[in-house]
Amino acid sequence: NQILEEYIKHADDSDFEVLLKKYKMWKSCGTDWQMRIISKINKNIKGVILIAPTGAGKSEFAFLLAKIFGSKKVLYTLPLRAALNSLWTRFRDKTGYCFGDKTALIYSDSFSKISSFEKNSSDSLSPMIEYEIGRQWTKPYIFTTADQIIPSVLKYPRFEVIYSLLPDALLVCDELQQYDGYQIGSILFLLNEILNFKVRFLLMTATMPIKYEDIKSFFEERKAKVVKFGEPIPNHDKVI
């Protein structure tokens, strides 16, 4: 496969070399839709919307896409902790993709606690805990629940820390179908704010909860090009 060989040749990052080796295993099983989609993507595209069944390999596609975009950081969001734990383990451990300590797992209210303690001098976090929480955000592959990223559009104290992570990053919002209308609205509001930050985004879902035409017109009004890849997968794909 010429596309695969060309991609491997330019994939000098060891993390993605491991990922590509796994991709060869998928290809031998006939599930090579990820690379066929990537071959249709150029760097002028600001965002990708992917609709694919559960278990098709959407997560792996996200990291391959980050390599194509040249993203320096991946912010991977999921609504559920259990799913996030499983995904983080798969990418971190030797039995998975061996990303190791380059990954961070962040959820709950750990970060917001730092902001609240600043207002109450009687409470304090251990300096080592505060240091560790901050250090997690500096890692290149961050797995986090959406509540750690999306509410930054509300401009709470120290929201700038989240915004500072976004330039040259790929923001992934997976399992979009599990959010309600207000939450999806917040996601779109955040994307609207950060389009000029050199940030790319990937919205992934098994079933699209809102009309694609509405999302497309939303971004076209802001001169951002997005593409949609949909069913059927993995046998073949199409661009809309």
mmCIF file of C-alpha atoms in Angstrom, residues 126-219:
data_model
loop_
_atom_site.group_PDB
_atom_site.id
_atom_site.type_symbol
_atom_site.label_atom_id
_atom_site.label_comp_id
_atom_site.label_asym_id
_atom_site.label_seq_id
_atom_site.Cartn_x
_atom_site.Cartn_y
_atom_site.Cartn_z
ATOM 1 C CA SER A 126 0.106 19.672 49.199
ATOM 2 C CA PRO A 127 2.773 21.365 47.038
ATOM 3 C CA MET A 128 3.608 17.980 45.496
ATOM 4 C CA ILE A 129 -0.040 17.320 44.605
ATOM 5 C CA GLU A 130 -0.393 20.775 43.066
ATOM 6 C CA TYR A 131 2.827 20.265 41.134
ATOM 7 C CA GLU A 132 1.684 16.866 39.858
ATOM 8 C CA ILE A 133 -1.704 18.201 38.734
ATOM 9 C CA GLY A 134 0.000 20.979 36.797
ATOM 10 C CA ARG A 135 2.577 18.613 35.314
ATOM 11 C CA GLN A 136 -0.129 16.386 33.856
ATOM 12 C CA TRP A 137 -1.345 19.195 31.608
ATOM 13 C CA THR A 138 2.103 19.561 30.038
ATOM 14 C CA LYS A 139 2.151 16.062 28.573
ATOM 15 C CA PRO A 140 1.614 15.607 24.831
ATOM 16 C CA TYR A 141 -1.235 13.061 25.061
ATOM 17 C CA ILE A 142 -3.961 14.079 27.502
ATOM 18 C CA PHE A 143 -6.969 11.844 28.152
ATOM 19 C CA THR A 144 -9.625 13.772 30.028
ATOM 20 C CA THR A 145 -13.318 14.061 30.641
ATOM 21 C CA ALA A 146 -14.937 16.887 28.696
ATOM 22 C CA ASP A 147 -15.819 18.739 31.908
ATOM 23 C CA GLN A 148 -12.131 19.580 32.313
ATOM 24 C CA ILE A 149 -11.923 21.344 28.929
ATOM 25 C CA ILE A 150 -15.302 22.541 27.651
ATOM 26 C CA PRO A 151 -16.420 24.718 30.642
ATOM 27 C CA SER A 152 -13.401 26.969 30.018
ATOM 28 C CA VAL A 153 -15.690 28.861 27.601
ATOM 29 C CA LEU A 154 -17.403 30.211 30.745
ATOM 30 C CA LYS A 155 -14.172 32.036 31.619
ATOM 31 C CA TYR A 156 -13.865 30.739 35.176
ATOM 32 C CA PRO A 157 -10.746 31.741 37.170
ATOM 33 C CA ARG A 158 -7.580 30.500 35.423
ATOM 34 C CA PHE A 159 -9.444 29.388 32.296
ATOM 35 C CA GLU A 160 -6.434 30.743 30.394
ATOM 36 C CA VAL A 161 -4.508 27.631 31.443
ATOM 37 C CA ILE A 162 -6.834 25.481 29.327
ATOM 38 C CA TYR A 163 -6.750 27.910 26.405
ATOM 39 C CA SER A 164 -2.945 27.915 26.508
ATOM 40 C CA LEU A 165 -2.966 24.179 25.740
ATOM 41 C CA LEU A 166 -4.920 24.566 22.520
ATOM 42 C CA PRO A 167 -2.534 26.170 19.999
ATOM 43 C CA ASP A 168 -1.056 23.503 17.699
ATOM 44 C CA ALA A 169 -3.204 20.848 19.378
ATOM 45 C CA LEU A 170 -5.810 18.393 18.147
ATOM 46 C CA LEU A 171 -8.953 18.566 20.270
ATOM 47 C CA VAL A 172 -10.870 15.290 20.095
ATOM 48 C CA CYS A 173 -14.476 15.058 21.261
ATOM 49 C CA ASP A 174 -15.472 11.398 21.208
ATOM 50 C CA GLU A 175 -18.875 9.795 21.880
ATOM 51 C CA LEU A 176 -20.671 12.960 20.863
ATOM 52 C CA GLN A 177 -24.006 11.151 21.011
ATOM 53 C CA GLN A 178 -23.779 10.967 24.814
ATOM 54 C CA TYR A 179 -23.976 14.744 25.293
ATOM 55 C CA ASP A 180 -27.214 16.682 25.542
ATOM 56 C CA GLY A 181 -28.049 19.748 23.487
ATOM 57 C CA TYR A 182 -26.619 22.229 25.987
ATOM 58 C CA GLN A 183 -23.331 20.340 26.195
ATOM 59 C CA ILE A 184 -23.003 20.084 22.418
ATOM 60 C CA GLY A 185 -23.729 23.794 22.224
ATOM 61 C CA SER A 186 -20.884 24.444 24.674
ATOM 62 C CA ILE A 187 -18.527 22.325 22.556
ATOM 63 C CA LEU A 188 -19.428 24.290 19.423
ATOM 64 C CA PHE A 189 -19.057 27.569 21.316
ATOM 65 C CA LEU A 190 -15.555 26.561 22.400
ATOM 66 C CA LEU A 191 -14.585 25.558 18.850
ATOM 67 C CA ASN A 192 -15.893 28.901 17.619
ATOM 68 C CA GLU A 193 -13.601 30.701 20.052
ATOM 69 C CA ILE A 194 -10.449 28.743 19.304
ATOM 70 C CA LEU A 195 -10.552 28.540 15.502
ATOM 71 C CA ASN A 196 -7.811 31.172 15.308
ATOM 72 C CA PHE A 197 -5.540 29.337 17.747
ATOM 73 C CA LYS A 198 -4.060 26.959 15.130
ATOM 74 C CA VAL A 199 -6.074 24.230 16.804
ATOM 75 C CA ARG A 200 -7.648 21.378 14.837
ATOM 76 C CA PHE A 201 -10.622 19.418 16.037
ATOM 77 C CA LEU A 202 -12.090 15.970 15.558
ATOM 78 C CA LEU A 203 -15.697 15.183 16.455
ATOM 79 C CA MET A 204 -16.381 11.442 16.620
ATOM 80 C CA THR A 205 -19.591 9.567 17.220
ATOM 81 C CA ALA A 206 -21.350 6.313 16.498
ATOM 82 C CA THR A 207 -24.602 8.153 15.781
ATOM 83 C CA MET A 208 -24.725 11.850 14.963
ATOM 84 C CA PRO A 209 -27.026 13.579 17.508
ATOM 85 C CA ILE A 210 -27.445 16.732 15.391
ATOM 86 C CA LYS A 211 -27.716 17.462 11.689
ATOM 87 C CA TYR A 212 -24.377 17.531 9.900
ATOM 88 C CA GLU A 213 -25.668 20.332 7.662
ATOM 89 C CA ASP A 214 -26.128 22.524 10.737
ATOM 90 C CA ILE A 215 -22.554 21.919 11.879
ATOM 91 C CA LYS A 216 -21.200 22.445 8.373
ATOM 92 C CA SER A 217 -22.976 25.784 7.953
ATOM 93 C CA PHE A 218 -21.838 26.811 11.457
ATOM 94 C CA PHE A 219 -18.176 26.426 10.489
#
